Amino acid sequence: MRILRILSLFVVLTAAAPASFTPYLLKNIGIFPASSEPMGFVTLGKLALFQVPGYDASSDQPGLWRSDGTASGTYRLLETYDMQVLAVAGSRCFFSFRLEGGSWRLGITDGTLPGTFSLAQTILWEGPQRVTWRLRQGVLYFSSEGGGHGRELWRSDGTPGGTYEVADVVPGPDSSDPEFLTSFRGQLYFSAGSALWRSDGTAAGTVEVRDVPVTTLQVVGSRLVFIGTDSRGSELWASDGTAAGTHRIADLAEGSASPIFNLDQSQVVGKRLFFSAEAGARGEELYVTDGTAQGTRRLTWFSDPGAIGWDRWFVPGALGNQLFFAAYDPEHGKELWTSDGTPKGTRMLVDAAPGPSSSDPSFFLRFRGRLYYQARGDLWSTDGTAEGTVLIKDVLGGPWQWIADAASDRVFLAQFGDWGLASSLWTTDGTTEGTVKLAEFWGEDLDFDGTLVEGVLLYSGQDDGSGIELWRSDGTPAGTHLLADIADEDIGGSNPHKLMPLGQSVLFFAKDENGYGLWRSDGTEAGTTLVKKGPGFRIGWTASAATRVFFVPNQHGAAVWTSDGTETGTVQLTPDGVRCKSPISAPVVKLGNRVFFSAWYPTYGAEPWVTDGTPQGTRLLADLEPGRGHSYPAGFTVFAGRIWFSAAHRLWMSNGTAKGTIAIGPEWGSIESLLVHAGRLWFLANGRELWSTDGTAAGLRKVDLPASSFRLLLSDGTRLYLSDSRPALWVSDGTAAGTRKISEEGIDTRYGNRASIAFAGRLFYAKSPTGDFYTSDGTAAGTHPVRPDGEPRSPYSLLRFGNRLILATGQELWQSDGTAAGTQRIRDHVYSEAVKAGPRLFFPAWERETGRELWAMRE
């Protein structure tokens, strides 16, 4: 676990060719040069706190450190091998930390050795808003497990005696799982169980407000705004803190349908909340609300779903009453937009890359009445008007990370360079002349982190003599230098395969001197560690969820396993004798906390199974062909709040229970390619029929297709594409009249739908039978090779990485922005598997000096 970052905004480099992604060797077998890798810098008064990580013996001095900017004032406060900063509370800092034996504790520090101590043994839980500091009370509230009551609401005033559980909301060992902890009208509001609660910090004062499931809580003026779910679906709700004053305020999707809210990038500006949502086939819409029905309205809409949401670039904060965000439209590409909360005042600021190409604004920083950002790799700033939006300096490159000095007009800017070349530190005062490079640092991938202490920047820097260590800068080149050299050496592992994304990390199987095992990597050398010895070399199907992965190690009899990235959390789920019969979908199909898959057992045959990620919660969903017959379930898909799949030549929907697993429609000869598109579930039946449903049997519709056999169904967000058995490529609007052939050559289906992807409003795919890299806009004229030479050939998979596509072939890795000039080879000797986890792409690659090892690229 990395400790929380501050003032850091990592995004992708979006300049045009040449290639902006540079792979680097992540970890090599044997002894590797030393690094302490200081990280997670936090300002505490006149001190900087940071962590020296201790996983996999990467340092002989792991723990919580402090620095006043001098070598003598830089020392360790507490030895720990893992930690997380929770909150800076005045002159103290709360944190959780793990002892060498594995137990977790809550700690506090004032930056001195006597003032650093443990408060309680407790397990703090990560998740949405599970920790909050209430200044007026001087109390830290958090979701924790301890005392035999499961995950409940806790509080701490910074003393051992003042650290305790507030209330056992769900009595006994079960958990209420408090989250979305939010201060409002002098009390703490939060979601627990399936209800909205409030607390004054006492057990008696912890009461239920209303029985409604809550997703996120935002204080908007005099109200709390959240997504609530009732029998009419999930919609926008508001509360004044009372049961009577808690109600739905909008119906963005008509009837019982629920819109897709992009609340991870919502933004409060003044007394209004801006957010985007997708409802049906309307694309992505920008909304604003003041917490009332009459104050909730649509500001603008974008025809492409994900025009705002796919990159999550609502700009943090605002200038005055203006919201800033990056959005895509076909005419201008992705550019910087602003809104004052009215439809008329919602507009694009400037077309920094004229025409349909994108400038991809990113790396935003509000500072002294202006917004600084990157566009086309250049440094820009704006005061919120078109006239006040100006270019400061050409082509600094990126990615960037800002740290602003509030005591002056100076801003520090960390620029991340290519592997093997320099990453650098800059400073700017907002003018071309005042934008100066301070230092260059040699290294493969400096994961920059830092904080300001009395005008001096303390940060993680790197050179070839010391590795990644603690540096300082006073804003001048002469005053930028190494401060402390802490660490010694690191040892690693080899032959990575079956990569599986897990949150910001990747799990994979690799071999060291002790044989094969399960490993985890966060994209840094020190963060690449062994999770569990065994399971072995021949690993089967894999899939990932947000907090765990699922896999089938063949040497364990095709049982389904799971891992949360820890040794104790890596366990076999299915009972002995159960064998997984078809690939677990990747990414894994989840309904709530349940995962669905097909498995065989002698008593039942091949039938649908479900798991909650625990052995005791892994069971047969339903015996659809009673006895030892097989229903062969496949195509698990989430739609309309249910899981859908094909089995026994029927279409089924399920709420996760045997009683709630119901067949929909007639019996077909075959069912293929379940796909959610334009608010409906679509699939191919009997080879030549296109069917769809709105989630009900009465809503089933059939379209007779004009060819004898179709085998693949895809969507680019606007159109449906089909590939027939010849193969040829077709496009459809969901009607017989609107279904037409656009190319005699279809899509290469050897790798399922991994060799095709929707990107920038078009379909990109590997053409059958040659494997040429093709694109289509749904017309015959717009269907053509991306490059005249058809390269890259036979991509094994296509995936989005930043604002580009990454294509993996059997031996090469390519990138593409959708144009011929922007489609380039990154490197060769790459094995075909590649996965994205957090801001990095992980893949195995070979070099003569190292053999086959784990490599990565950063967005």
PDB file of N, CA and C in Angstrom, residues 628-675:
ATOM      1  N   ARG A 628     -27.056 -34.794 -14.090  1.00  0.00           N
ATOM      2  CA  ARG A 628     -25.681 -34.697 -14.572  1.00  0.00           C
ATOM      3  C   ARG A 628     -25.589 -34.095 -15.972  1.00  0.00           C
ATOM      4  N   GLY A 629     -26.706 -33.588 -16.513  1.00  0.00           N
ATOM      5  CA  GLY A 629     -26.672 -32.929 -17.811  1.00  0.00           C
ATOM      6  C   GLY A 629     -25.943 -31.602 -17.759  1.00  0.00           C
ATOM      7  N   HIS A 630     -25.581 -31.066 -18.933  1.00  0.00           N
ATOM      8  CA  HIS A 630     -24.811 -29.831 -19.006  1.00  0.00           C
ATOM      9  C   HIS A 630     -25.649 -28.731 -19.644  1.00  0.00           C
ATOM     10  N   SER A 631     -25.664 -27.553 -19.059  1.00  0.00           N
ATOM     11  CA  SER A 631     -26.302 -26.395 -19.711  1.00  0.00           C
ATOM     12  C   SER A 631     -25.278 -25.531 -20.425  1.00  0.00           C
ATOM     13  N   TYR A 632     -23.978 -25.700 -20.096  1.00  0.00           N
ATOM     14  CA  TYR A 632     -22.876 -24.961 -20.712  1.00  0.00           C
ATOM     15  C   TYR A 632     -23.146 -23.447 -20.741  1.00  0.00           C
ATOM     16  N   PRO A 633     -23.216 -22.784 -19.603  1.00  0.00           N
ATOM     17  CA  PRO A 633     -23.448 -21.333 -19.575  1.00  0.00           C
ATOM     18  C   PRO A 633     -22.273 -20.567 -20.156  1.00  0.00           C
ATOM     19  N   ALA A 634     -22.569 -19.459 -20.821  1.00  0.00           N
ATOM     20  CA  ALA A 634     -21.521 -18.641 -21.446  1.00  0.00           C
ATOM     21  C   ALA A 634     -22.032 -17.224 -21.626  1.00  0.00           C
ATOM     22  N   GLY A 635     -21.104 -16.295 -21.882  1.00  0.00           N
ATOM     23  CA  GLY A 635     -21.465 -14.924 -22.231  1.00  0.00           C
ATOM     24  C   GLY A 635     -22.023 -14.117 -21.091  1.00  0.00           C
ATOM     25  N   PHE A 636     -21.561 -14.333 -19.853  1.00  0.00           N
ATOM     26  CA  PHE A 636     -22.089 -13.588 -18.702  1.00  0.00           C
ATOM     27  C   PHE A 636     -21.962 -12.084 -18.941  1.00  0.00           C
ATOM     28  N   THR A 637     -23.069 -11.356 -18.780  1.00  0.00           N
ATOM     29  CA  THR A 637     -23.115  -9.913 -19.054  1.00  0.00           C
ATOM     30  C   THR A 637     -24.054  -9.256 -18.039  1.00  0.00           C
ATOM     31  N   VAL A 638     -23.661  -8.102 -17.510  1.00  0.00           N
ATOM     32  CA  VAL A 638     -24.526  -7.350 -16.592  1.00  0.00           C
ATOM     33  C   VAL A 638     -25.369  -6.365 -17.390  1.00  0.00           C
ATOM     34  N   PHE A 639     -26.674  -6.384 -17.140  1.00  0.00           N
ATOM     35  CA  PHE A 639     -27.597  -5.482 -17.832  1.00  0.00           C
ATOM     36  C   PHE A 639     -28.855  -5.328 -16.990  1.00  0.00           C
ATOM     37  N   ALA A 640     -29.334  -4.090 -16.865  1.00  0.00           N
ATOM     38  CA  ALA A 640     -30.586  -3.781 -16.167  1.00  0.00           C
ATOM     39  C   ALA A 640     -30.614  -4.372 -14.759  1.00  0.00           C
ATOM     40  N   GLY A 641     -29.486  -4.313 -14.043  1.00  0.00           N
ATOM     41  CA  GLY A 641     -29.433  -4.775 -12.673  1.00  0.00           C
ATOM     42  C   GLY A 641     -29.459  -6.276 -12.500  1.00  0.00           C
ATOM     43  N   ARG A 642     -29.237  -7.055 -13.576  1.00  0.00           N
ATOM     44  CA  ARG A 642     -29.229  -8.508 -13.519  1.00  0.00           C
ATOM     45  C   ARG A 642     -28.011  -9.040 -14.265  1.00  0.00           C
ATOM     46  N   ILE A 643     -27.701 -10.312 -14.015  1.00  0.00           N
ATOM     47  CA  ILE A 643     -26.690 -10.984 -14.796  1.00  0.00           C
ATOM     48  C   ILE A 643     -27.401 -11.751 -15.902  1.00  0.00           C
ATOM     49  N   TRP A 644     -26.916 -11.662 -17.133  1.00  0.00           N
ATOM     50  CA  TRP A 644     -27.512 -12.348 -18.283  1.00  0.00           C
ATOM     51  C   TRP A 644     -26.490 -13.302 -18.856  1.00  0.00           C
ATOM     52  N   PHE A 645     -26.952 -14.447 -19.372  1.00  0.00           N
ATOM     53  CA  PHE A 645     -26.049 -15.396 -19.990  1.00  0.00           C
ATOM     54  C   PHE A 645     -26.860 -16.363 -20.852  1.00  0.00           C
ATOM     55  N   SER A 646     -26.163 -17.092 -21.711  1.00  0.00           N
ATOM     56  CA  SER A 646     -26.803 -18.129 -22.509  1.00  0.00           C
ATOM     57  C   SER A 646     -26.476 -19.481 -21.892  1.00  0.00           C
ATOM     58  N   ALA A 647     -27.456 -20.378 -21.910  1.00  0.00           N
ATOM     59  CA  ALA A 647     -27.265 -21.728 -21.387  1.00  0.00           C
ATOM     60  C   ALA A 647     -28.395 -22.597 -21.894  1.00  0.00           C
ATOM     61  N   ALA A 648     -28.071 -23.850 -22.240  1.00  0.00           N
ATOM     62  CA  ALA A 648     -29.077 -24.806 -22.713  1.00  0.00           C
ATOM     63  C   ALA A 648     -29.918 -24.211 -23.837  1.00  0.00           C
ATOM     64  N   HIS A 649     -29.275 -23.460 -24.750  1.00  0.00           N
ATOM     65  CA  HIS A 649     -29.933 -22.862 -25.920  1.00  0.00           C
ATOM     66  C   HIS A 649     -31.011 -21.838 -25.530  1.00  0.00           C
ATOM     67  N   ARG A 650     -30.902 -21.288 -24.331  1.00  0.00           N
ATOM     68  CA  ARG A 650     -31.858 -20.279 -23.884  1.00  0.00           C
ATOM     69  C   ARG A 650     -31.089 -19.042 -23.409  1.00  0.00           C
ATOM     70  N   LEU A 651     -31.790 -17.922 -23.347  1.00  0.00           N
ATOM     71  CA  LEU A 651     -31.263 -16.704 -22.735  1.00  0.00           C
ATOM     72  C   LEU A 651     -31.790 -16.635 -21.311  1.00  0.00           C
ATOM     73  N   TRP A 652     -30.890 -16.382 -20.357  1.00  0.00           N
ATOM     74  CA  TRP A 652     -31.259 -16.375 -18.940  1.00  0.00           C
ATOM     75  C   TRP A 652     -30.880 -15.041 -18.309  1.00  0.00           C
ATOM     76  N   MET A 653     -31.679 -14.641 -17.323  1.00  0.00           N
ATOM     77  CA  MET A 653     -31.291 -13.520 -16.468  1.00  0.00           C
ATOM     78  C   MET A 653     -31.389 -13.980 -15.015  1.00  0.00           C
ATOM     79  N   SER A 654     -30.549 -13.385 -14.153  1.00  0.00           N
ATOM     80  CA  SER A 654     -30.486 -13.841 -12.766  1.00  0.00           C
ATOM     81  C   SER A 654     -30.167 -12.688 -11.841  1.00  0.00           C
ATOM     82  N   ASN A 655     -30.747 -12.725 -10.651  1.00  0.00           N
ATOM     83  CA  ASN A 655     -30.391 -11.762  -9.602  1.00  0.00           C
ATOM     84  C   ASN A 655     -29.352 -12.326  -8.659  1.00  0.00           C
ATOM     85  N   GLY A 656     -28.782 -13.496  -9.011  1.00  0.00           N
ATOM     86  CA  GLY A 656     -27.754 -14.114  -8.184  1.00  0.00           C
ATOM     87  C   GLY A 656     -28.265 -15.217  -7.293  1.00  0.00           C
ATOM     88  N   THR A 657     -29.570 -15.542  -7.401  1.00  0.00           N
ATOM     89  CA  THR A 657     -30.147 -16.640  -6.635  1.00  0.00           C
ATOM     90  C   THR A 657     -30.721 -17.663  -7.595  1.00  0.00           C
ATOM     91  N   ALA A 658     -30.894 -18.913  -7.106  1.00  0.00           N
ATOM     92  CA  ALA A 658     -31.475 -19.955  -7.957  1.00  0.00           C
ATOM     93  C   ALA A 658     -32.910 -19.614  -8.323  1.00  0.00           C
ATOM     94  N   LYS A 659     -33.684 -19.111  -7.360  1.00  0.00           N
ATOM     95  CA  LYS A 659     -35.079 -18.768  -7.621  1.00  0.00           C
ATOM     96  C   LYS A 659     -35.188 -17.615  -8.597  1.00  0.00           C
ATOM     97  N   GLY A 660     -34.232 -16.714  -8.554  1.00  0.00           N
ATOM     98  CA  GLY A 660     -34.265 -15.541  -9.421  1.00  0.00           C
ATOM     99  C   GLY A 660     -33.560 -15.732 -10.743  1.00  0.00           C
ATOM    100  N   THR A 661     -33.249 -16.980 -11.114  1.00  0.00           N
ATOM    101  CA  THR A 661     -32.612 -17.285 -12.404  1.00  0.00           C
ATOM    102  C   THR A 661     -33.693 -17.771 -13.364  1.00  0.00           C
ATOM    103  N   ILE A 662     -34.018 -16.960 -14.378  1.00  0.00           N
ATOM    104  CA  ILE A 662     -35.210 -17.160 -15.205  1.00  0.00           C
ATOM    105  C   ILE A 662     -34.823 -17.142 -16.672  1.00  0.00           C
ATOM    106  N   ALA A 663     -35.419 -18.041 -17.459  1.00  0.00           N
ATOM    107  CA  ALA A 663     -35.214 -18.060 -18.909  1.00  0.00           C
ATOM    108  C   ALA A 663     -36.090 -17.005 -19.567  1.00  0.00           C
ATOM    109  N   ILE A 664     -35.534 -16.322 -20.576  1.00  0.00           N
ATOM    110  CA  ILE A 664     -36.252 -15.285 -21.316  1.00  0.00           C
ATOM    111  C   ILE A 664     -36.313 -15.695 -22.782  1.00  0.00           C
ATOM    112  N   GLY A 665     -37.519 -15.684 -23.358  1.00  0.00           N
ATOM    113  CA  GLY A 665     -37.659 -15.954 -24.780  1.00  0.00           C
ATOM    114  C   GLY A 665     -37.657 -17.434 -25.116  1.00  0.00           C
ATOM    115  N   PRO A 666     -37.656 -17.758 -26.412  1.00  0.00           N
ATOM    116  CA  PRO A 666     -37.766 -19.154 -26.850  1.00  0.00           C
ATOM    117  C   PRO A 666     -36.428 -19.879 -26.765  1.00  0.00           C
ATOM    118  N   GLU A 667     -36.430 -21.123 -27.178  1.00  0.00           N
ATOM    119  CA  GLU A 667     -35.190 -21.883 -27.290  1.00  0.00           C
ATOM    120  C   GLU A 667     -34.612 -21.650 -28.686  1.00  0.00           C
ATOM    121  N   TRP A 668     -33.301 -21.285 -28.731  1.00  0.00           N
ATOM    122  CA  TRP A 668     -32.634 -21.027 -30.000  1.00  0.00           C
ATOM    123  C   TRP A 668     -31.635 -22.146 -30.296  1.00  0.00           C
ATOM    124  N   GLY A 669     -31.265 -22.258 -31.561  1.00  0.00           N
ATOM    125  CA  GLY A 669     -30.237 -23.221 -31.908  1.00  0.00           C
ATOM    126  C   GLY A 669     -28.874 -22.815 -31.382  1.00  0.00           C
ATOM    127  N   SER A 670     -28.619 -21.509 -31.382  1.00  0.00           N
ATOM    128  CA  SER A 670     -27.358 -20.996 -30.856  1.00  0.00           C
ATOM    129  C   SER A 670     -27.560 -19.558 -30.413  1.00  0.00           C
ATOM    130  N   ILE A 671     -26.768 -19.133 -29.419  1.00  0.00           N
ATOM    131  CA  ILE A 671     -26.780 -17.754 -28.937  1.00  0.00           C
ATOM    132  C   ILE A 671     -25.327 -17.317 -28.803  1.00  0.00           C
ATOM    133  N   GLU A 672     -24.994 -16.151 -29.371  1.00  0.00           N
ATOM    134  CA  GLU A 672     -23.611 -15.664 -29.329  1.00  0.00           C
ATOM    135  C   GLU A 672     -23.584 -14.158 -29.109  1.00  0.00           C
ATOM    136  N   SER A 673     -22.451 -13.679 -28.645  1.00  0.00           N
ATOM    137  CA  SER A 673     -22.101 -12.242 -28.629  1.00  0.00           C
ATOM    138  C   SER A 673     -23.112 -11.388 -27.872  1.00  0.00           C
ATOM    139  N   LEU A 674     -23.346 -11.682 -26.572  1.00  0.00           N
ATOM    140  CA  LEU A 674     -24.177 -10.793 -25.765  1.00  0.00           C
ATOM    141  C   LEU A 674     -23.472  -9.445 -25.621  1.00  0.00           C
ATOM    142  N   LEU A 675     -24.215  -8.350 -25.882  1.00  0.00           N
ATOM    143  CA  LEU A 675     -23.611  -7.021 -25.952  1.00  0.00           C
ATOM    144  C   LEU A 675     -24.628  -5.977 -25.519  1.00  0.00           C
TER     145      LEU A 675
END
